[in-house]
CSV table of C-alpha atoms in Angstrom, one decimal:
chain,number,residue,atom,x,y,z
X,50,MET,CA,12.2,11.1,21.3
X,51,SER,CA,9.0,9.4,22.4
X,52,LYS,CA,6.6,7.8,19.9
X,53,GLU,CA,4.0,10.6,20.6
X,54,GLU,CA,6.6,13.2,19.8
X,55,VAL,CA,7.6,11.4,16.6
X,56,LYS,CA,3.9,11.2,15.6
X,57,LYS,CA,3.4,14.9,16.2
X,58,PHE,CA,6.5,16.0,14.4
X,59,ILE,CA,6.0,13.8,11.3
X,60,SER,CA,2.3,14.8,11.2
X,61,THR,CA,3.4,18.4,11.1
X,62,VAL,CA,6.0,17.8,8.4
X,63,PHE,CA,3.3,16.0,6.3
X,64,CYS,CA,0.9,18.9,6.6
X,65,ASN,CA,3.6,21.3,5.4
X,66,TYR,CA,4.5,18.9,2.6
X,67,CYS,CA,0.9,18.9,1.5
X,68,GLU,CA,0.9,22.7,1.5
X,69,GLU,CA,3.9,22.6,-0.9
X,70,TYR,CA,1.9,20.6,-3.4
X,71,LYS,CA,-1.1,22.9,-3.1
X,72,ASN,CA,1.1,25.9,-3.7
X,73,VAL,CA,2.5,24.4,-6.9
X,74,PHE,CA,-1.0,23.3,-8.1
X,75,SER,CA,-2.2,26.9,-7.6
X,76,VAL,CA,0.3,28.1,-10.2
X,77,PHE,CA,0.6,25.3,-12.8
X,78,GLU,CA,-0.3,21.7,-13.5
X,79,PRO,CA,2.8,19.5,-12.9
X,80,TRP,CA,1.3,16.2,-14.0
X,81,ALA,CA,1.4,14.2,-17.2
X,82,LYS,CA,-1.9,13.4,-18.8
X,83,TYR,CA,-2.2,10.8,-21.5
X,84,LYS,CA,-4.8,8.6,-23.1
X,85,HIS,CA,-5.1,4.9,-23.0
X,86,VAL,CA,-7.7,2.4,-24.0
X,87,PRO,CA,-8.8,0.0,-21.2
X,88,LYS,CA,-9.3,-3.6,-22.3
X,89,SER,CA,-12.6,-3.8,-20.5
X,90,LYS,CA,-14.3,-1.0,-22.4
X,91,SER,CA,-14.1,1.0,-25.6
X,92,GLY,CA,-13.1,4.6,-25.9
X,93,ASP,CA,-10.3,6.7,-24.5
X,94,GLU,CA,-9.9,7.7,-20.9
X,95,PHE,CA,-7.3,9.9,-19.3
X,96,ARG,CA,-4.6,8.8,-16.9
X,97,PHE,CA,-2.9,11.4,-14.8
X,98,SER,CA,0.6,10.9,-13.3
X,99,ILE,CA,3.1,12.7,-11.1
X,100,HIS,CA,6.5,11.1,-10.7
X,101,GLU,CA,7.0,9.7,-7.2
X,102,CYS,CA,10.5,11.2,-6.9
X,103,ASN,CA,8.7,14.5,-6.1
X,104,GLN,CA,7.2,12.9,-3.0
X,105,VAL,CA,10.6,12.0,-1.7
X,106,VAL,CA,12.4,15.2,-2.5
X,107,LYS,CA,9.6,17.5,-1.2
X,108,PHE,CA,9.2,15.6,2.0
X,109,GLN,CA,12.9,15.6,2.7
X,110,SER,CA,13.0,19.4,1.9
X,111,VAL,CA,10.2,20.2,4.3
X,112,TYR,CA,11.7,18.0,7.0
X,113,LYS,CA,15.1,19.7,6.7
X,114,GLY,CA,13.4,23.1,6.9
X,115,ARG,CA,11.9,22.2,10.3
X,116,SER,CA,15.0,20.7,11.9
X,117,ASP,CA,18.8,21.1,12.3
X,118,GLY,CA,21.3,18.3,12.0
X,119,VAL,CA,19.4,16.6,9.2
X,120,LEU,CA,21.1,14.7,6.3
X,121,THR,CA,19.1,13.4,3.3
X,122,TRP,CA,19.8,11.3,0.2
X,123,ILE,CA,17.7,9.8,-2.6
X,124,GLU,CA,18.2,6.3,-4.1
X,125,PHE,CA,20.1,5.3,-1.0
X,126,PRO,CA,21.8,1.9,-1.2
X,127,ILE,CA,21.0,-0.1,1.9
X,128,ARG,CA,22.8,-3.2,0.9
X,129,TYR,CA,24.8,-4.9,-1.9
X,130,LYS,CA,23.4,-8.3,-2.6
X,131,GLU,CA,25.4,-10.7,-4.8
X,132,ASP,CA,23.3,-11.7,-7.8
X,133,LYS,CA,24.8,-13.7,-10.6
X,134,ASN,CA,22.0,-12.8,-13.0
X,135,LYS,CA,22.5,-9.0,-12.6
X,136,GLN,CA,25.5,-6.8,-13.1
X,137,ASP,CA,24.4,-4.6,-10.1
X,138,GLY,CA,22.8,-6.3,-7.1
X,139,THR,CA,22.6,-3.1,-5.0
X,140,ILE,CA,19.3,-2.8,-3.1
X,141,HIS,CA,18.1,0.8,-2.8
X,142,VAL,CA,15.4,2.7,-1.0
X,143,ASP,CA,13.9,5.8,-2.6
X,144,GLY,CA,15.3,8.1,0.0
X,145,ILE,CA,16.7,8.4,3.5
X,146,ILE,CA,16.6,11.0,6.3
X,147,VAL,CA,19.1,10.9,9.1
X,148,ASP,CA,18.1,13.2,12.0
X,149,ARG,CA,21.1,13.5,14.2
X,150,ASN,CA,19.4,15.7,16.8
X,151,ARG,CA,16.4,13.4,17.2
X,152,GLU,CA,18.5,10.2,16.8
X,153,ALA,CA,16.2,8.9,14.1
X,154,ILE,CA,16.7,7.4,10.6
X,155,TYR,CA,13.9,7.1,8.1
X,156,PHE,CA,14.0,4.8,5.1
X,157,ILE,CA,11.5,6.3,2.5
X,158,GLU,CA,9.6,4.5,-0.2
X,159,ALA,CA,7.2,6.4,-2.4
X,160,LYS,CA,4.4,5.0,-4.6
X,161,ARG,CA,1.9,6.2,-7.2
X,162,LEU,CA,-1.2,4.1,-6.4
X,163,THR,CA,-2.7,3.7,-9.9
X,164,LYS,CA,-4.2,0.3,-9.2
X,165,LYS,CA,-4.9,-2.0,-6.3
X,166,GLN,CA,-1.7,-4.0,-7.0
X,167,GLY,CA,0.1,-0.9,-5.6
X,168,PHE,CA,-0.8,-2.1,-2.1
X,169,ASP,CA,1.3,-5.2,-2.7
X,170,TYR,CA,4.1,-3.1,-4.0
X,171,VAL,CA,4.1,-1.1,-0.8
X,172,ALA,CA,4.2,-4.3,1.3
X,173,ASN,CA,7.1,-5.6,-0.8
X,174,ASP,CA,9.0,-2.4,-0.2
X,175,ILE,CA,8.6,-2.8,3.5
X,176,LYS,CA,9.6,-6.5,3.4
X,177,ARG,CA,12.7,-5.6,1.4
X,178,ILE,CA,13.8,-3.0,4.0
X,179,MET,CA,13.2,-5.5,6.8
X,180,GLN,CA,15.2,-8.2,5.0
X,181,HIS,CA,18.1,-6.2,3.6
X,182,GLY,CA,18.4,-3.0,5.7
X,183,LYS,CA,20.8,-4.1,8.4
X,184,LYS,CA,21.9,-1.8,11.1
X,185,ASP,CA,25.5,-3.3,11.1
X,186,ASP,CA,25.8,-2.6,7.4
X,187,LEU,CA,25.1,1.1,8.0
X,188,LYS,CA,27.6,1.2,10.9
X,189,ASP,CA,30.3,-0.1,8.6
X,190,ARG,CA,29.9,2.9,6.3
X,191,LEU,CA,30.1,5.6,9.0
X,192,LYS,CA,33.2,7.8,9.3
X,193,ALA,CA,35.3,7.6,12.4
X,194,GLY,CA,33.7,9.3,15.4
X,195,TYR,CA,30.1,8.8,14.2
X,196,LYS,CA,27.7,6.1,15.4
X,197,PHE,CA,24.0,5.2,15.3
X,198,ASP,CA,23.8,3.7,18.8
X,199,GLY,CA,20.5,4.7,20.4
X,200,TYR,CA,18.9,5.7,17.1
X,201,THR,CA,15.4,4.6,16.2
X,202,PHE,CA,14.8,3.4,12.6
X,203,TYR,CA,11.6,3.9,10.7
X,204,CYS,CA,10.0,3.0,7.4
X,205,LEU,CA,8.2,6.0,5.9
X,206,ILE,CA,5.7,5.2,3.1
X,207,LEU,CA,4.6,8.1,0.9
X,208,ALA,CA,1.8,7.6,-1.6
X,209,ASP,CA,-0.5,9.5,-4.0
X,210,PHE,CA,-3.6,8.6,-6.0
X,211,TRP,CA,-6.1,10.2,-8.4
X,212,ARG,CA,-9.8,9.6,-7.6
X,213,GLU,CA,-11.2,10.1,-11.0
X,214,HIS,CA,-8.4,9.6,-13.5
X,215,ASN,CA,-6.8,6.3,-12.6
X,216,THR,CA,-7.9,2.7,-12.2
X,217,ILE,CA,-7.7,2.6,-8.4
X,218,GLY,CA,-10.0,5.6,-7.9
X,219,LYS,CA,-12.6,4.2,-10.3
X,220,ALA,CA,-12.5,0.8,-8.6
X,221,TYR,CA,-13.1,2.3,-5.2
X,222,LYS,CA,-15.8,4.5,-6.5
X,223,THR,CA,-17.6,1.4,-7.8
X,224,ASP,CA,-16.8,-1.2,-5.3
X,225,LYS,CA,-15.9,0.4,-2.0
X,226,LYS,CA,-17.0,4.0,-1.4
X,227,SER,CA,-19.3,6.2,-3.4
X,228,ASP,CA,-16.7,9.0,-3.2
X,229,GLY,CA,-13.9,6.8,-4.5
X,230,VAL,CA,-11.5,7.6,-1.7
X,231,ILE,CA,-9.5,4.6,-0.5
X,232,ASP,CA,-9.7,3.5,3.1
X,233,TRP,CA,-6.0,4.2,3.8
X,234,GLU,CA,-6.0,3.8,7.6
X,235,GLY,CA,-8.3,0.8,7.7
X,236,GLU,CA,-8.3,-1.5,4.8
X,237,VAL,CA,-5.1,-0.5,3.0
X,238,LEU,CA,-2.7,-0.3,6.0
X,239,SER,CA,-4.2,-3.4,7.6
X,240,TYR,CA,-3.7,-5.3,4.3
X,241,ILE,CA,-0.1,-4.1,4.0
X,242,ARG,CA,0.8,-5.1,7.6
X,243,ASP,CA,-0.8,-8.5,7.2
X,244,LYS,CA,1.0,-9.1,3.9
X,245,VAL,CA,4.4,-8.2,5.5
X,246,ALA,CA,3.7,-10.4,8.6
X,247,LYS,CA,2.9,-13.4,6.4
X,248,ASN,CA,6.1,-13.3,4.5
X,249,PRO,CA,8.2,-16.4,5.6
X,250,GLU,CA,11.5,-14.4,5.4
X,251,VAL,CA,10.4,-12.0,8.1
X,252,LYS,CA,8.0,-14.3,10.1
X,253,THR,CA,10.3,-14.2,13.2
X,254,ARG,CA,10.3,-10.4,13.3
X,255,SER,CA,8.2,-8.4,15.7
X,256,GLN,CA,4.9,-7.1,14.5
X,257,LEU,CA,5.3,-4.0,12.4
X,258,GLU,CA,4.1,-1.0,14.5
X,259,LEU,CA,2.2,1.8,12.9
X,260,ILE,CA,3.2,5.1,14.5
X,261,ALA,CA,1.4,7.6,12.4
X,262,GLN,CA,-0.6,7.9,9.2
X,263,SER,CA,-2.8,10.3,7.3
X,264,ILE,CA,-4.5,10.9,3.9
X,265,VAL,CA,-5.1,14.5,2.6
X,266,ASP,CA,-7.1,15.8,-0.3
X,267,ILE,CA,-4.8,18.1,-2.3
X,268,LYS,CA,-6.9,19.0,-5.4
X,269,ASP,CA,-10.7,19.1,-5.5
X,270,ASN,CA,-11.2,15.8,-3.9
X,271,ASP,CA,-9.5,14.2,-6.9
X,272,TYR,CA,-5.8,14.0,-6.0
X,273,HIS,CA,-4.7,12.8,-2.6
X,274,LEU,CA,-1.4,12.4,-0.7
X,275,ALA,CA,-1.0,9.8,2.1
X,276,TYR,CA,1.7,8.6,4.4
X,277,ALA,CA,2.3,5.8,6.9
X,278,LEU,CA,5.2,5.7,9.4
X,279,PHE,CA,6.3,2.3,10.8
X,280,GLU,CA,8.9,1.6,13.4
X,281,LEU,CA,11.4,-1.1,12.3
X,282,PRO,CA,11.4,-3.5,15.2
X,283,ASP,CA,14.8,-5.2,14.5
X,284,PHE,CA,16.8,-2.0,14.3
X,285,LYS,CA,16.8,-1.2,18.0
């Protein structure tokens, strides 16, 4: 499948995925709302939160609904790393999609962007996949008769953020844009790619290629969903 076909298909899945959120929001409020007192000012403010596992499960579900031959899993172990300081050194990704018809595998990481440090967390997730997600390790776990030769491997980042009710939206409303919407395609993804490229453990790897991205308003210009799809260069 060509890059343009991948871009078109994932973009369609993302649009359907956003509609799933809108459908739920039209019936009930699935978010937690709690008060906290910021150190920088007095008084209470509300912080809203939706667990990121919903992003993974809903995206996987929509993807499977649009394609045959698809396998999915959440908290997928990409490698076991020996660590004397931990009882369990297994390295997981939030989810995986194996599309046998399109010969594509997607490692999924989801994030709630409640503050700007979340951009660093996304970059760290990508670096972790590039460092520890080895194609040969996956091959060793396949049953007889199955193989991933010819497959293309991707890193799919899913994210959400509240414009009014979390630190990140307030920061952008003050410092960046009057509407408080983050510059996902420009500033954020450029920052993340640069952060990954500067990591010494992946410095010999090819430049991370952005295949597709989008950010969509889900609720009254307050709650947004975003995604970014990167091709993993060393998995060919």
